[in-house]
GROMACS .gro file of C-alpha atoms in nm:
model
  169
    1MET     CA    1  -9.463   3.776  -5.184
    2GLY     CA    2  -9.504   3.459  -5.381
    3THR     CA    3  -9.546   3.434  -5.753
    4ALA     CA    4  -9.860   3.315  -5.926
    5VAL     CA    5  -9.942   2.946  -5.918
    6SER     CA    6  -9.874   2.780  -6.252
    7VAL     CA    7 -10.131   2.507  -6.323
    8THR     CA    8 -10.145   2.263  -6.615
    9GLN     CA    9 -10.395   1.993  -6.699
   10GLU     CA   10 -10.331   1.696  -6.926
   11THR     CA   11 -10.586   1.446  -7.056
   12LYS     CA   12 -10.493   1.137  -7.256
   13GLY     CA   13 -10.707   0.881  -7.434
   14LEU     CA   14 -10.617   0.536  -7.309
   15ASP     CA   15 -10.758   0.338  -7.598
   16SER     CA   16 -10.784   0.385  -7.975
   17MET     CA   17 -11.158   0.466  -7.959
   18GLY     CA   18 -11.112   0.746  -7.706
   19SER     CA   19 -11.366   0.595  -7.470
   20SER     CA   20 -11.132   0.591  -7.170
   21PHE     CA   21 -10.932   0.890  -7.043
   22SER     CA   22 -10.662   0.963  -6.787
   23THR     CA   23 -10.625   1.310  -6.641
   24LYS     CA   24 -10.334   1.470  -6.458
   25VAL     CA   25 -10.335   1.814  -6.295
   26SER     CA   26  -9.999   1.977  -6.212
   27ALA     CA   27  -9.900   2.295  -6.029
   28LYS     CA   28  -9.582   2.491  -5.942
   29TRP     CA   29  -9.526   2.782  -5.705
   30LYS     CA   30  -9.231   2.981  -5.566
   31HIS     CA   31  -9.211   3.228  -5.280
   32ALA     CA   32  -8.957   3.509  -5.239
   33CYS     CA   33  -8.840   3.354  -4.908
   34GLY     CA   34  -8.688   3.062  -5.104
   35PHE     CA   35  -8.961   2.802  -5.047
   36ALA     CA   36  -9.092   2.642  -5.366
   37VAL     CA   37  -9.343   2.377  -5.465
   38ASP     CA   38  -9.140   2.244  -5.758
   39LYS     CA   39  -9.399   1.986  -5.857
   40LEU     CA   40  -9.750   1.906  -5.738
   41ASP     CA   41  -9.918   1.636  -5.949
   42PHE     CA   42 -10.259   1.480  -5.904
   43ASP     CA   43 -10.283   1.173  -6.123
   44ALA     CA   44 -10.574   0.926  -6.112
   45LYS     CA   45 -10.340   0.627  -6.149
   46LYS     CA   46 -10.026   0.739  -5.958
   47GLY     CA   47 -10.192   0.947  -5.687
   48MET     CA   48 -10.037   1.268  -5.558
   49VAL     CA   49  -9.671   1.363  -5.601
   50LEU     CA   50  -9.530   1.667  -5.419
   51GLU     CA   51  -9.174   1.797  -5.463
   52THR     CA   52  -9.067   2.093  -5.251
   53SER     CA   53  -8.743   2.278  -5.191
   54PHE     CA   54  -8.602   2.562  -4.984
   55SER     CA   55  -8.298   2.743  -5.119
   56LYS     CA   56  -8.249   3.072  -4.933
   57PHE     CA   57  -8.025   3.003  -4.637
   58SER     CA   58  -7.761   3.225  -4.483
   59VAL     CA   59  -7.513   2.980  -4.643
   60PRO     CA   60  -7.499   3.040  -5.021
   61GLY     CA   61  -7.528   2.714  -5.220
   62LEU     CA   62  -7.727   2.525  -4.952
   63SER     CA   63  -8.068   2.381  -5.040
   64VAL     CA   64  -8.314   2.138  -4.880
   65GLY     CA   65  -8.575   1.931  -5.063
   66CYS     CA   66  -8.861   1.697  -4.980
   67ASN     CA   67  -9.065   1.489  -5.224
   68VAL     CA   68  -9.395   1.331  -5.116
   69THR     CA   69  -9.557   1.030  -5.282
   70LYS     CA   70  -9.819   0.784  -5.160
   71SER     CA   71  -9.596   0.612  -4.905
   72ALA     CA   72  -9.270   0.803  -4.872
   73TYR     CA   73  -9.117   1.149  -4.862
   74PRO     CA   74  -8.747   1.139  -4.948
   75LEU     CA   75  -8.547   1.421  -4.792
   76SER     CA   76  -8.234   1.579  -4.937
   77VAL     CA   77  -7.984   1.843  -4.833
   78THR     CA   78  -7.732   1.969  -5.088
   79TYR     CA   79  -7.447   2.220  -5.084
   80GLU     CA   80  -7.246   2.345  -5.381
   81ASP     CA   81  -6.985   2.611  -5.437
   82SER     CA   82  -6.692   2.652  -5.676
   83MET     CA   83  -6.485   2.374  -5.509
   84VAL     CA   84  -6.727   2.150  -5.317
   85ALA     CA   85  -7.043   1.959  -5.399
   86CYS     CA   86  -7.205   1.741  -5.132
   87SER     CA   87  -7.544   1.593  -5.059
   88LEU     CA   88  -7.724   1.388  -4.797
   89LYS     CA   89  -8.036   1.193  -4.899
   90THR     CA   90  -8.269   0.964  -4.706
   91ASP     CA   91  -8.604   0.790  -4.756
   92ALA     CA   92  -8.837   0.915  -4.485
   93PRO     CA   93  -9.034   0.795  -4.296
   94ALA     CA   94  -8.862   0.454  -4.303
   95PHE     CA   95  -8.506   0.593  -4.306
   96GLY     CA   96  -8.399   0.254  -4.442
   97SER     CA   97  -8.132   0.413  -4.659
   98VAL     CA   98  -7.906   0.715  -4.615
   99THR     CA   99  -7.663   0.826  -4.887
  100ALA     CA  100  -7.390   1.088  -4.851
  101ASP     CA  101  -7.197   1.216  -5.154
  102LEU     CA  102  -6.893   1.443  -5.157
  103ALA     CA  103  -6.685   1.584  -5.443
  104LEU     CA  104  -6.397   1.832  -5.424
  105ALA     CA  105  -6.230   1.988  -5.727
  106SER     CA  106  -5.959   2.247  -5.785
  107GLU     CA  107  -5.726   2.327  -6.074
  108GLY     CA  108  -5.768   1.998  -6.264
  109LEU     CA  109  -5.761   1.773  -5.958
  110ALA     CA  110  -6.085   1.613  -5.831
  111VAL     CA  111  -6.170   1.362  -5.559
  112GLY     CA  112  -6.508   1.215  -5.472
  113THR     CA  113  -6.685   0.948  -5.272
  114SER     CA  114  -7.034   0.820  -5.199
  115LEU     CA  115  -7.142   0.633  -4.887
  116THR     CA  116  -7.472   0.445  -4.856
  117PHE     CA  117  -7.601   0.311  -4.525
  118LYS     CA  118  -7.891   0.063  -4.547
  119GLY     CA  119  -8.103  -0.127  -4.301
  120GLY     CA  120  -7.991   0.066  -3.995
  121LYS     CA  121  -7.634  -0.062  -4.023
  122ALA     CA  122  -7.360   0.155  -3.872
  123SER     CA  123  -7.114   0.090  -4.155
  124PRO     CA  124  -7.163   0.170  -4.525
  125GLU     CA  125  -7.217  -0.095  -4.791
  126ASP     CA  126  -6.905   0.027  -4.971
  127TYR     CA  127  -6.678   0.329  -4.950
  128PRO     CA  128  -6.559   0.396  -5.303
  129ILE     CA  129  -6.324   0.684  -5.368
  130SER     CA  130  -6.214   0.834  -5.697
  131LEU     CA  131  -5.927   1.066  -5.776
  132SER     CA  132  -5.879   1.227  -6.116
  133TYR     CA  133  -5.644   1.472  -6.283
  134SER     CA  134  -5.695   1.664  -6.602
  135GLY     CA  135  -5.380   1.851  -6.682
  136LEU     CA  136  -5.192   2.036  -6.946
  137ALA     CA  137  -5.084   1.890  -7.278
  138GLY     CA  138  -5.383   1.654  -7.309
  139VAL     CA  139  -5.299   1.432  -7.010
  140GLU     CA  140  -5.584   1.281  -6.806
  141ALA     CA  141  -5.556   1.021  -6.531
  142ALA     CA  142  -5.791   0.864  -6.278
  143CYS     CA  143  -5.776   0.610  -5.998
  144GLU     CA  144  -6.083   0.451  -5.842
  145ALA     CA  145  -6.098   0.224  -5.538
  146THR     CA  146  -6.415   0.015  -5.490
  147ASP     CA  147  -6.535  -0.301  -5.318
  148LYS     CA  148  -6.429  -0.173  -4.974
  149LEU     CA  149  -6.091  -0.061  -5.115
  150LYS     CA  150  -6.014  -0.410  -5.251
  151VAL     CA  151  -6.045  -0.329  -5.623
  152PHE     CA  152  -5.844  -0.051  -5.786
  153THR     CA  153  -5.892   0.078  -6.138
  154LEU     CA  154  -5.641   0.303  -6.312
  155LEU     CA  155  -5.735   0.501  -6.620
  156GLY     CA  156  -5.524   0.727  -6.832
  157SER     CA  157  -5.529   0.906  -7.163
  158TYR     CA  158  -5.303   1.130  -7.365
  159LYS     CA  159  -5.418   1.332  -7.662
  160ALA     CA  160  -5.113   1.330  -7.889
  161SER     CA  161  -5.288   1.519  -8.169
  162ASP     CA  162  -5.636   1.603  -8.296
  163ASP     CA  163  -5.640   1.263  -8.471
  164LEU     CA  164  -5.464   1.046  -8.212
  165THR     CA  165  -5.553   0.977  -7.848
  166LEU     CA  166  -5.383   0.704  -7.645
  167ALA     CA  167  -5.584   0.552  -7.358
  168SER     CA  168  -5.534   0.274  -7.105
  169LYS     CA  169  -5.731   0.093  -6.840
   0.00000   0.00000   0.00000
């Protein structure tokens, strides 16, 4: 069974005399099956906004979301566990942009990337990748490749003491 619907109402005076008002009505609702209306707003100026999600899949950590505004309903799929975080987002109904993010981490070592496809193109705008290490004895290092792997940035730091940290870029 679902839980009760939570409804709030907000009214604001738009001028100093209080002769003009703006009202917004909001609601939230969750069901035991995992479906939720995370946000349902009716605003006189912005129109309706609906944010929904579904989180109970047979794969722990997987969730799906959809947000509805006047002209679009962005879709998202995310997955997270102790080592992996990834997402896929798009702007329905136009599907003019699709973004995929991936991050992997284990024992101080992390790697991540984000790919964005726009305008129906088969190749991404860029394919940045980052690698970082946070190790023992206050050592941290990172390498990032951007601009289609043409620009590389190296970062490093060493915490010699509580009062002294050495860093480089």
